[in-house]
Coordinates of C-alpha atoms and ligand atoms in Angstrom, one line a residue:
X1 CA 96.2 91.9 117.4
X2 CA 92.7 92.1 115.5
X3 CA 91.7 92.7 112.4
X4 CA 88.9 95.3 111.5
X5 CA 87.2 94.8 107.9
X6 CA 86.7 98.4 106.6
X7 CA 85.8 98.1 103.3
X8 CA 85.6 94.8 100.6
X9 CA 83.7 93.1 102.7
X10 CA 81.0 90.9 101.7
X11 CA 81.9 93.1 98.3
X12 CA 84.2 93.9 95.7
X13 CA 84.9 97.6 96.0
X14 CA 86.5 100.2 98.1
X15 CA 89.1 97.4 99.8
X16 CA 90.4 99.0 102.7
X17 CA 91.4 96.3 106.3
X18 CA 93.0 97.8 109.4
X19 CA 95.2 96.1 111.5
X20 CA 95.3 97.3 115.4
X21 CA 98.6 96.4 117.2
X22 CA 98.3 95.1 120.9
X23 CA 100.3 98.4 121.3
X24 CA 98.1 100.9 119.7
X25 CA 100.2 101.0 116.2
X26 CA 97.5 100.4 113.4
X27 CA 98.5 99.5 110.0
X28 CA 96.0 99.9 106.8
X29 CA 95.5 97.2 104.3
X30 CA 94.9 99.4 101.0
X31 CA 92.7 102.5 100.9
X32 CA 90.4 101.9 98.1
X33 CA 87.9 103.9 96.5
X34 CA 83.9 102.5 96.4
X35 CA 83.2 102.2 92.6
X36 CA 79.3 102.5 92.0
X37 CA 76.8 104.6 91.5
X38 CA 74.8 104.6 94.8
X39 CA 74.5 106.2 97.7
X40 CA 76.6 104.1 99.7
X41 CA 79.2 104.6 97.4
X42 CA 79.0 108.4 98.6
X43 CA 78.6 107.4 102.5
X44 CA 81.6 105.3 102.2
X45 CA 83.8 107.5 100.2
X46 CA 83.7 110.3 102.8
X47 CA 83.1 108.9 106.0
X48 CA 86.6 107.0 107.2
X49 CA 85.3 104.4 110.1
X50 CA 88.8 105.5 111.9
X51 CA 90.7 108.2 112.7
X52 CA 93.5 108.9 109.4
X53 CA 95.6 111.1 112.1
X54 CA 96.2 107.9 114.1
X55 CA 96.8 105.2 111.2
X56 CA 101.3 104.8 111.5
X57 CA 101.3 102.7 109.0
X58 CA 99.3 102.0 105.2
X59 CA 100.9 99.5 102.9
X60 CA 99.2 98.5 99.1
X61 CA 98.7 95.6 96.9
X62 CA 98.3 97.6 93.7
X63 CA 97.3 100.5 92.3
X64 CA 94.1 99.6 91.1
X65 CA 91.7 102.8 92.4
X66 CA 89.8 100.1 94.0
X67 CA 92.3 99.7 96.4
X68 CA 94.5 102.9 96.3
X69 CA 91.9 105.9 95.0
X70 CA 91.0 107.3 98.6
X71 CA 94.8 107.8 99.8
X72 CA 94.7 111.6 98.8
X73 CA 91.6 111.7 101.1
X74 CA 93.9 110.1 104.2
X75 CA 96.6 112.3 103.2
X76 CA 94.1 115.2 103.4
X77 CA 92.2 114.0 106.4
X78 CA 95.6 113.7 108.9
X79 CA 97.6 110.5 107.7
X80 CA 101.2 111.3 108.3
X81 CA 102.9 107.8 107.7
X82 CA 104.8 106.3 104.9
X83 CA 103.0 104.5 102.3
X84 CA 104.8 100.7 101.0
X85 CA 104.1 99.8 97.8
X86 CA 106.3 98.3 95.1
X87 CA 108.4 100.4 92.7
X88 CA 106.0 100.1 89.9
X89 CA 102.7 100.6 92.0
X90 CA 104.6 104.1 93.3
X91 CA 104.6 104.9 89.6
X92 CA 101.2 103.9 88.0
X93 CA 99.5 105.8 91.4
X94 CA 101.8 108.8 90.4
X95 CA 99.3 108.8 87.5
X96 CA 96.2 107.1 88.4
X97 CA 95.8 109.4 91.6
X98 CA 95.9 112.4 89.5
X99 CA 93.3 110.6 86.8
X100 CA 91.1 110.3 89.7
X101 CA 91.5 113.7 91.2
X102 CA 90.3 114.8 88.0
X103 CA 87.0 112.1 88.0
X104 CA 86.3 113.4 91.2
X105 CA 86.5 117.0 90.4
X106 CA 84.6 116.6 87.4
X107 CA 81.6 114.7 88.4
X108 CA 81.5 117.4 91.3
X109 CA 81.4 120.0 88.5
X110 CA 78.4 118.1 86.6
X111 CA 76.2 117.7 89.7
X112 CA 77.0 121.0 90.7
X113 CA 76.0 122.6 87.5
X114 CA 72.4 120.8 87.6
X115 CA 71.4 121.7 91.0
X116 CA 72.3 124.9 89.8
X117 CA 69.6 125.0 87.3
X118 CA 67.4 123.7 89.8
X119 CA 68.5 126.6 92.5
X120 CA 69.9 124.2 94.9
X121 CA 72.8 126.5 95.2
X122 CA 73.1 125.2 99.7
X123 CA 73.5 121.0 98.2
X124 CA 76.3 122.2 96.3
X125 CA 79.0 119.6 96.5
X126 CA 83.0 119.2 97.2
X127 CA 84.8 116.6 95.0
X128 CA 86.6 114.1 98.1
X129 CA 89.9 115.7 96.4
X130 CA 91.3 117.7 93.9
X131 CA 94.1 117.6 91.8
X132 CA 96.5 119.5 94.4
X133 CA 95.9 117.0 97.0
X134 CA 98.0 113.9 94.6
X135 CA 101.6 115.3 95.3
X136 CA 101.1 115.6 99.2
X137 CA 99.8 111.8 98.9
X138 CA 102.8 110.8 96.5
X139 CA 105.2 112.4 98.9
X140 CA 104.4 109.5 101.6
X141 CA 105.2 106.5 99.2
X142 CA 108.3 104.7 100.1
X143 CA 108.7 102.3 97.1
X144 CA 109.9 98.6 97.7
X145 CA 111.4 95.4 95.8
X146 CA 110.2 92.1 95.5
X147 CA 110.9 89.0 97.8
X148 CA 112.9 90.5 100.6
X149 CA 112.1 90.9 104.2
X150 CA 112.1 94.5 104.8
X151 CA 111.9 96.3 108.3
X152 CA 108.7 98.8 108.7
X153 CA 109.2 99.1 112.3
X154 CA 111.3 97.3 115.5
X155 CA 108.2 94.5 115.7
X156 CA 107.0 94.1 111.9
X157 CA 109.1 92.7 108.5
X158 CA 106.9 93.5 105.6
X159 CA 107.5 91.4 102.4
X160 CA 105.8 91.9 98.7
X161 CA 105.7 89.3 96.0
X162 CA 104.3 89.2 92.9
X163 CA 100.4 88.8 92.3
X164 CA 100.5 88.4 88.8
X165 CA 97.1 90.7 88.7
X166 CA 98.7 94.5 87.3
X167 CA 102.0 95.7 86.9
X168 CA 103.3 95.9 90.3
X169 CA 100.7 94.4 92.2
X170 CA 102.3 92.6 95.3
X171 CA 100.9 90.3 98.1
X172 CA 101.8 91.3 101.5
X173 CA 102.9 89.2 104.0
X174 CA 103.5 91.0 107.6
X175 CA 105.6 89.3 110.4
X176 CA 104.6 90.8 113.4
X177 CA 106.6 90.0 117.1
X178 CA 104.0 90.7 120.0
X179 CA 104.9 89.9 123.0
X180 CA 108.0 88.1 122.1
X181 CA 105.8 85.8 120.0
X182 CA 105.6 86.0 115.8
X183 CA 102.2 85.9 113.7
X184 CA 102.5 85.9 110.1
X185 CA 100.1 87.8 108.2
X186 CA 99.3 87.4 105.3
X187 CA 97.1 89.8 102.2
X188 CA 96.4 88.7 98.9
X189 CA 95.5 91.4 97.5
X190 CA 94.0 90.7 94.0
X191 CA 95.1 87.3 92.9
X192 CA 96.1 87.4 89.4
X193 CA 96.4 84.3 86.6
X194 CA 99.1 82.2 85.5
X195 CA 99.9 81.8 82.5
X196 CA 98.6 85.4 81.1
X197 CA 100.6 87.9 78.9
X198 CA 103.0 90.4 80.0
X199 CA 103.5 89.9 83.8
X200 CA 105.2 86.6 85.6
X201 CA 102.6 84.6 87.4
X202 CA 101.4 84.9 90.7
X203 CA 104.3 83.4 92.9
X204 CA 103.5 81.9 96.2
X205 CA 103.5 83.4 99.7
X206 CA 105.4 82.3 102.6
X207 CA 103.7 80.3 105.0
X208 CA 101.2 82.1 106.6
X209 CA 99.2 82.2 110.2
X210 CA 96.5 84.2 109.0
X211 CA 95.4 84.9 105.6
X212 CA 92.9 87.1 104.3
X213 CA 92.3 86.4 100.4
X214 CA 90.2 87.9 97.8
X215 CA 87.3 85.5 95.9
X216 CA 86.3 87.9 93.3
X217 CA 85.8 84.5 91.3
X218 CA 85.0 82.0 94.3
X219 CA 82.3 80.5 92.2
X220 CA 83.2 80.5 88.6
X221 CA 86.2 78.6 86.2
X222 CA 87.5 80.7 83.3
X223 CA 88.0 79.5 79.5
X224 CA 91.3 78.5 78.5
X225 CA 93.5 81.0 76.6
X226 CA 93.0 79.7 73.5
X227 CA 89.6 79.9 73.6
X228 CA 89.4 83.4 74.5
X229 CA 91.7 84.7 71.8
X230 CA 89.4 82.4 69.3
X231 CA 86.0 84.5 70.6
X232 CA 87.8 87.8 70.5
X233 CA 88.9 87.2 66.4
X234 CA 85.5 85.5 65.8
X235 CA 83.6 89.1 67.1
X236 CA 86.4 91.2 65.3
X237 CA 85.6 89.6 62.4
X238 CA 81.6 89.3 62.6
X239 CA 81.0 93.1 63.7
X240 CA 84.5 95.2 61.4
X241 CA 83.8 92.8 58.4
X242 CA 80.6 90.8 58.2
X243 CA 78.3 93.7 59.6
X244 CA 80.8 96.9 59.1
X245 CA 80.7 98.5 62.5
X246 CA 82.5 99.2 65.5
X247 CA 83.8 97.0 67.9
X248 CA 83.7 99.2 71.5
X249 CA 85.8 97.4 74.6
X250 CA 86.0 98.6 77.4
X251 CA 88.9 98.5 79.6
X252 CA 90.3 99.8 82.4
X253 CA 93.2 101.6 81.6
X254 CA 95.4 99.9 83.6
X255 CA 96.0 95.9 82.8
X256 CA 93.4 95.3 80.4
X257 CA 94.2 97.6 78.2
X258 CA 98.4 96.5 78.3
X259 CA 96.9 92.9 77.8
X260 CA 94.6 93.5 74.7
X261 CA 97.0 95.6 72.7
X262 CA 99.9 92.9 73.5
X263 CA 97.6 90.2 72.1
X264 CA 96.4 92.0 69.3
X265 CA 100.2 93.4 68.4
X266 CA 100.9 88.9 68.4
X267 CA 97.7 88.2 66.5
X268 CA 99.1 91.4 64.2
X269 CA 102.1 89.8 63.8
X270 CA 101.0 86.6 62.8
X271 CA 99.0 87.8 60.2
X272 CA 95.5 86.6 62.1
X273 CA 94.3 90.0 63.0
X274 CA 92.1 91.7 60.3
X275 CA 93.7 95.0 58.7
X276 CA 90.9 97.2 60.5
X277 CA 92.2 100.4 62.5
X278 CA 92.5 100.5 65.9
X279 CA 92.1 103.3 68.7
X280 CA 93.3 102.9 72.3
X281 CA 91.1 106.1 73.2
X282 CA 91.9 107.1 76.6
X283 CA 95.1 109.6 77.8
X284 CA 95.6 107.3 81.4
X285 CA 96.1 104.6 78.8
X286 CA 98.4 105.8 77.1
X287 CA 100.2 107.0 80.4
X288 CA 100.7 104.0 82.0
X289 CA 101.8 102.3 78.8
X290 CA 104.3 104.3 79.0
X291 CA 105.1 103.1 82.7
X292 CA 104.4 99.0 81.7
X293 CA 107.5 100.2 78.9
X294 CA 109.5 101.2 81.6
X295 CA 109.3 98.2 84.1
X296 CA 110.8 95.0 82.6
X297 CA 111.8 93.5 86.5
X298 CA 107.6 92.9 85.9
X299 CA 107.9 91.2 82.7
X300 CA 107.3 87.1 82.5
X301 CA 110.0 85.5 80.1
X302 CA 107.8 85.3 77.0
X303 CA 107.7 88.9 76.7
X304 CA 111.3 89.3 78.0
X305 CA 112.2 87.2 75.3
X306 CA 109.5 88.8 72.6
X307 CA 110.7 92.3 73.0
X308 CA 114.3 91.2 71.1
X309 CA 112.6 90.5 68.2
X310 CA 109.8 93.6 68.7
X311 CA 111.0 96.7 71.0
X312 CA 107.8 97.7 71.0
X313 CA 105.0 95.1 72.2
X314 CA 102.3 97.9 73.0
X315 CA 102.0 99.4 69.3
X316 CA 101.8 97.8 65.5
X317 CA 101.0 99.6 62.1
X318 CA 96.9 99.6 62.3
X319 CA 96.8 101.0 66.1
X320 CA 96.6 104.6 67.2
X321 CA 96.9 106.4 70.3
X322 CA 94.2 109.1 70.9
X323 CA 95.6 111.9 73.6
X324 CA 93.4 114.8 72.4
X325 CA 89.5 115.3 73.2
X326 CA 89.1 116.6 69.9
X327 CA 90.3 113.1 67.7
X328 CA 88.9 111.1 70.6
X329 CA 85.5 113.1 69.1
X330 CA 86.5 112.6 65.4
X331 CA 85.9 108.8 66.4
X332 CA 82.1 109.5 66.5
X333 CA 81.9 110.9 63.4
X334 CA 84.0 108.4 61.3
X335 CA 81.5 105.4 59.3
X336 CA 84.6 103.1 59.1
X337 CA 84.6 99.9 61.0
X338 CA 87.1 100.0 63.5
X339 CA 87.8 98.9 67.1
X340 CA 88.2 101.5 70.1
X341 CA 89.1 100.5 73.0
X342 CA 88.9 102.7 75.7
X343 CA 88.0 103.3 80.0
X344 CA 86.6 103.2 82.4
X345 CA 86.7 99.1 82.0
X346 CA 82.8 99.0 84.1
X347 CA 81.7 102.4 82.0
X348 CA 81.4 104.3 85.0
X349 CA 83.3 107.3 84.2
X350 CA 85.6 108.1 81.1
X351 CA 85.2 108.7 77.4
X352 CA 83.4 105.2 76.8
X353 CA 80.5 106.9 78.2
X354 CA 81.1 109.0 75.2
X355 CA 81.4 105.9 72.3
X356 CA 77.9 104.3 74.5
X357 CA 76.6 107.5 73.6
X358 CA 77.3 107.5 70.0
X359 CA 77.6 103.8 69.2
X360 CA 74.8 101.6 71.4
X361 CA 71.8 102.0 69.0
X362 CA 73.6 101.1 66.1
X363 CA 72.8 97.1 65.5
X364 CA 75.7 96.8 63.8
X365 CA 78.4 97.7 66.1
X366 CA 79.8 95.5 69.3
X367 CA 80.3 96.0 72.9
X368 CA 82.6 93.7 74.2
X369 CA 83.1 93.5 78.2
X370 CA 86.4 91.6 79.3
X371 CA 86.5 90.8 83.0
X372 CA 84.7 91.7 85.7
X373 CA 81.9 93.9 86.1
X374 CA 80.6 95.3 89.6
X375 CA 77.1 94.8 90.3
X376 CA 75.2 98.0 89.1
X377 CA 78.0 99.2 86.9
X378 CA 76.7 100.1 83.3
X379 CA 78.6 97.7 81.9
X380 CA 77.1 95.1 84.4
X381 CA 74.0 95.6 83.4
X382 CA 74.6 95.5 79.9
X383 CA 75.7 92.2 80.4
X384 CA 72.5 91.9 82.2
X385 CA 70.6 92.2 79.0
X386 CA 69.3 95.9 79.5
X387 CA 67.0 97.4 77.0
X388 CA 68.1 100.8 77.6
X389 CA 70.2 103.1 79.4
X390 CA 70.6 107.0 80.5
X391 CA 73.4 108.6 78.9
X392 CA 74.2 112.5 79.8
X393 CA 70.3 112.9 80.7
X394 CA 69.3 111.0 77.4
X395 CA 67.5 107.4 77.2
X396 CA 69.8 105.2 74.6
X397 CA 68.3 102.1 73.3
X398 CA 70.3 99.4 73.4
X399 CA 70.5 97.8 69.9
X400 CA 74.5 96.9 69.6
X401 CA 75.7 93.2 70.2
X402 CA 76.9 92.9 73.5
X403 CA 79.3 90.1 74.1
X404 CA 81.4 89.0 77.1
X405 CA 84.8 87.4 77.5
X406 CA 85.2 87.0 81.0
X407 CA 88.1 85.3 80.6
X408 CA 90.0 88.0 80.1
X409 CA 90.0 89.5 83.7
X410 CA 93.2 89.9 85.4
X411 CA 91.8 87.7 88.5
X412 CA 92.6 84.4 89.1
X413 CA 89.2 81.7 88.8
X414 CA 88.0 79.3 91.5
X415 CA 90.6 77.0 91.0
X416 CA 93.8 78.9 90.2
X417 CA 92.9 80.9 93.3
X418 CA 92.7 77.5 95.3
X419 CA 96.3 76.5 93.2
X420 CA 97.9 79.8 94.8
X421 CA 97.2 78.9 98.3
X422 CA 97.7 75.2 98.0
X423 CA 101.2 75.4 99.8
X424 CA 99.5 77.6 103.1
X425 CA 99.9 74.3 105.1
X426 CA 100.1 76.2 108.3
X427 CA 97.0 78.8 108.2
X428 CA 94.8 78.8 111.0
X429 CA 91.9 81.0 109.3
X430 CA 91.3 82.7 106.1
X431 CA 88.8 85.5 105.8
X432 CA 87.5 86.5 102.4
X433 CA 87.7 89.8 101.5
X434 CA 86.6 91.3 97.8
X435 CA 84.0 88.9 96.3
X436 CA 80.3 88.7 96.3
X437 CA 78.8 87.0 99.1
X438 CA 77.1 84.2 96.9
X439 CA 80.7 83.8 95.3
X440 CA 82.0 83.5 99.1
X441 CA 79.8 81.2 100.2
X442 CA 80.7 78.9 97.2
X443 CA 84.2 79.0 97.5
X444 CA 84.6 78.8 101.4
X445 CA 82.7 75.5 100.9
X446 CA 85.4 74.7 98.0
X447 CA 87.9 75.7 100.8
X448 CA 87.1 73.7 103.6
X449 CA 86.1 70.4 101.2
X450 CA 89.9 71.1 100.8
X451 CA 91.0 71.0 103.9
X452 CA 91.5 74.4 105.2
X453 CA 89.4 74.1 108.3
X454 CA 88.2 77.6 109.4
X455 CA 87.4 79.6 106.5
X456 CA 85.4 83.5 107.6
X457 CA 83.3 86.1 105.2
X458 CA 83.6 89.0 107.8
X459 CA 80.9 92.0 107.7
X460 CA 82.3 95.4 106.9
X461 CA 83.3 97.0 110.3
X462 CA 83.4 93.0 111.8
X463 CA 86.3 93.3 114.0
X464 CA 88.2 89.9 114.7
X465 CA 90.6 89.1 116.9
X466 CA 94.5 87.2 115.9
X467 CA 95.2 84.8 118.6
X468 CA 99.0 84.6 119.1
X469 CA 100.6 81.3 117.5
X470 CA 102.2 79.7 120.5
Ligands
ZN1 ZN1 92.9 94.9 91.1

């Protein structure tokens, strides 16, 4: 068999790996979406390097739209084959495809309506889908369990297990008979932490032949969790009380979001967290809280065990849901110090584009990125240190604090990454998928100084081939 690297190569967006069977089957690792702002984002969006009609087969880690937000563009383009994910990833797509419909339909909308103006009625633009083209795409999901061995096809067992990264969010490991011989395949996905609130950590995979594995944080350590949840009080309490202003964080919707409002709703109820309101600003939010609520086979012990005592974990006294455009807008009016939280969680897209608007020329007010930024991404390059920005056609200054607790993200560092493969005593070669290539190069040096001999960064479209284990 061979592998063909379609997308998160050599990057961390639009992950996307094909699998081509000795027979002609081919199997799809994820269908991601490119997140950016460049043209390449719009070449690689559109442009599928193979054929949807003849994929049999697409199976996903998680629904982040990094990895799932182009399956209503297969599904539309000719792909006719079921789509494996876990029960909970069926679910949070159910919504997340839809939110992203709408992204695409609106952003069409906006560019359409300038080049209007300008009387460039022939450039006019398609969004890649609409909001019809979600249930023909949720149709093809066949939902799975964790940790058992199920059949895909007469040659391949498919197997998820938890990545600890979202709710739902799987590794895959594919045991596939050619030729009357087995190779074990194995996909990370998006390696997610121990340790972290809300979801059980990342369990091992079975041994493995081939593995490819993300390295999003190849080259970095995170802080301990202590430490985090220190920082996060210390800017809570030097922008809502010392300088009276807002405390914006972005977040993606999905994950973060869960993860902030369960640590605040513990800090609540130990009486650490200031009495200050706060906003979780965004509809998906508040959506696929609603699905986190209804998937405790996710949940670690500590909050299996926390929700007896509080059958609500996503929701204390001082914290408010905003559904409706028009509140979310009463939130640029209001003077009172506050936190919002709110997506997209790299302030692509989203009503934070909205609070930047109103909020980052204020000195006294707070951005605060958690995670992982994209290079390029607006909230990248405010943690770049730039001076100003273009919002809706506008130049904003940037005169808010902006702070960074990188800590937070839901992927695992250098070393808890190295920790989660420690037991793959059998691998013959990793390639790295979904990290920057500096971050690759430093961690495939890590790799090898620990004993895992052949260690690839393949180019997007590299094809490489599997040779059979004898
Ligand atoms: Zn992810």
């Amino acid at each position: 068999m061979k592998i063909e690297f379609c997308g998160a190569a050599r990057e961390v967006t639009g992950s996307c790996h094909l699998i081509h069977l000795r027979n002609g089957k081919k199997i799809l690792l994820d269908c991601g979406l490119y997140q950016g702002n460049d043209k390449k984002m719009k070449d690689f969006n559109e442009n599928f390097p193979f054929n949807p009609e003849e994929i049999d087969v697409l199976i996903l880690s998680h629904a982040h739209i990094d990895h799932s937000g182009r399956i209503p563009y297969l599904v539309k383009k000719g792909f006719r084959g079921n789509i494996y994910a876990t029960h909970a990833t069926t679910n949070l797509c159910s919504i997340m495809l839809l939110d992203s419909a709408h992204i695409q339909e609106a952003d069409a909308d906006f560019n359409n309506k300038k080049l209007l103006v300008k009387g460039r009625s022939k450039d006019l633009i398609e969004p890649l889908y609409t909001k019809e083209d979600v249930p023909p795409a949720m149709e093809a999901f066949v939902s799975l369990p964790y940790d058992r061995w199920i059949p895909i096809d007469e040659n391949i067992l498919l197997q998820f297990k938890d990545a600890g990264h979202i709710l739902g969010s799987a590794t895959i490991t594919l045991q596939i008979k050619e030729k009357g011989l087995l190779t074990t395949l194995g996909y990370t996905g998006d390696i997610g932490r121990p340790d972290r609130p809300i979801l059980r950590d990342p369990k091992p995979m079975p041994l493995v032949d081939y593995l490819i594995m993300e390295s999003t944080y190849g080259n970095r350590n995170h802080e301990t969790k202590s430490l985090e949840q220190e920082h996060l009080l210390e800017i809570i309490r030097k922008t809502c009380i010392e300088n009276k202003g807002k405390l914006i964080i972005p977040a993606f919707s999905i994950g973060r979001t869960q993860e902030i409002v369960y640590i605040m709703n513990q800090m609540y109820n130990e009486g650490v967290l200031p009495k200050i309101p706060i906003y979780v600003d965004s509809p998906l939010a508040i959506d696929a809280t609603e699905i986190y609520g209804s998937h405790p086979e996710c949940y670690d012990e500590e909050l299996s065990s926390y929700i007896l005592q509080d059958a609500n974990p996503f929701g204390f006294k001082t914290l408010t849901y905003i559904r409706e455009v028009k509140d979310s807008k009463k939130l640029n009016a209001s003077k009172e110090p506050c936190i919002i939280i709110s997506a997209a969680g790299m302030m692509t897209a989203g009503r934070i584009r909205h609070h930047m608007y109103n909020n980052l020329e204020n000195p006294n007010n707070t951005f605060l990125m958690l995670g992982f930024c994209a290079p390029g991404t607006a909230g990248d390059l405010l943690i770049n240190g730039i001076k100003e920005i273009k919002l809706f056609g506008e130049t904003k200054q940037v005169r808010a604090t902006i702070a960074y607790l990188p800590g937070f993200s839901a992927h695992g560092d250098k070393e808890e990454m190295k920790q989660f493969i420690a037991n793959q005593k059998k691998v013959r070669k990793i390639f790295l998928v979904h990290g920057n290539y500096e971050a690759q190069l430093a961690f495939k040096k890590e790799l090898i100084e620990t004993g895992f001999n052949t260690v690839v960064i393949p180019e997007l479209m590299s094809i490489h081939e599997i040779e059979h284990v004898e």
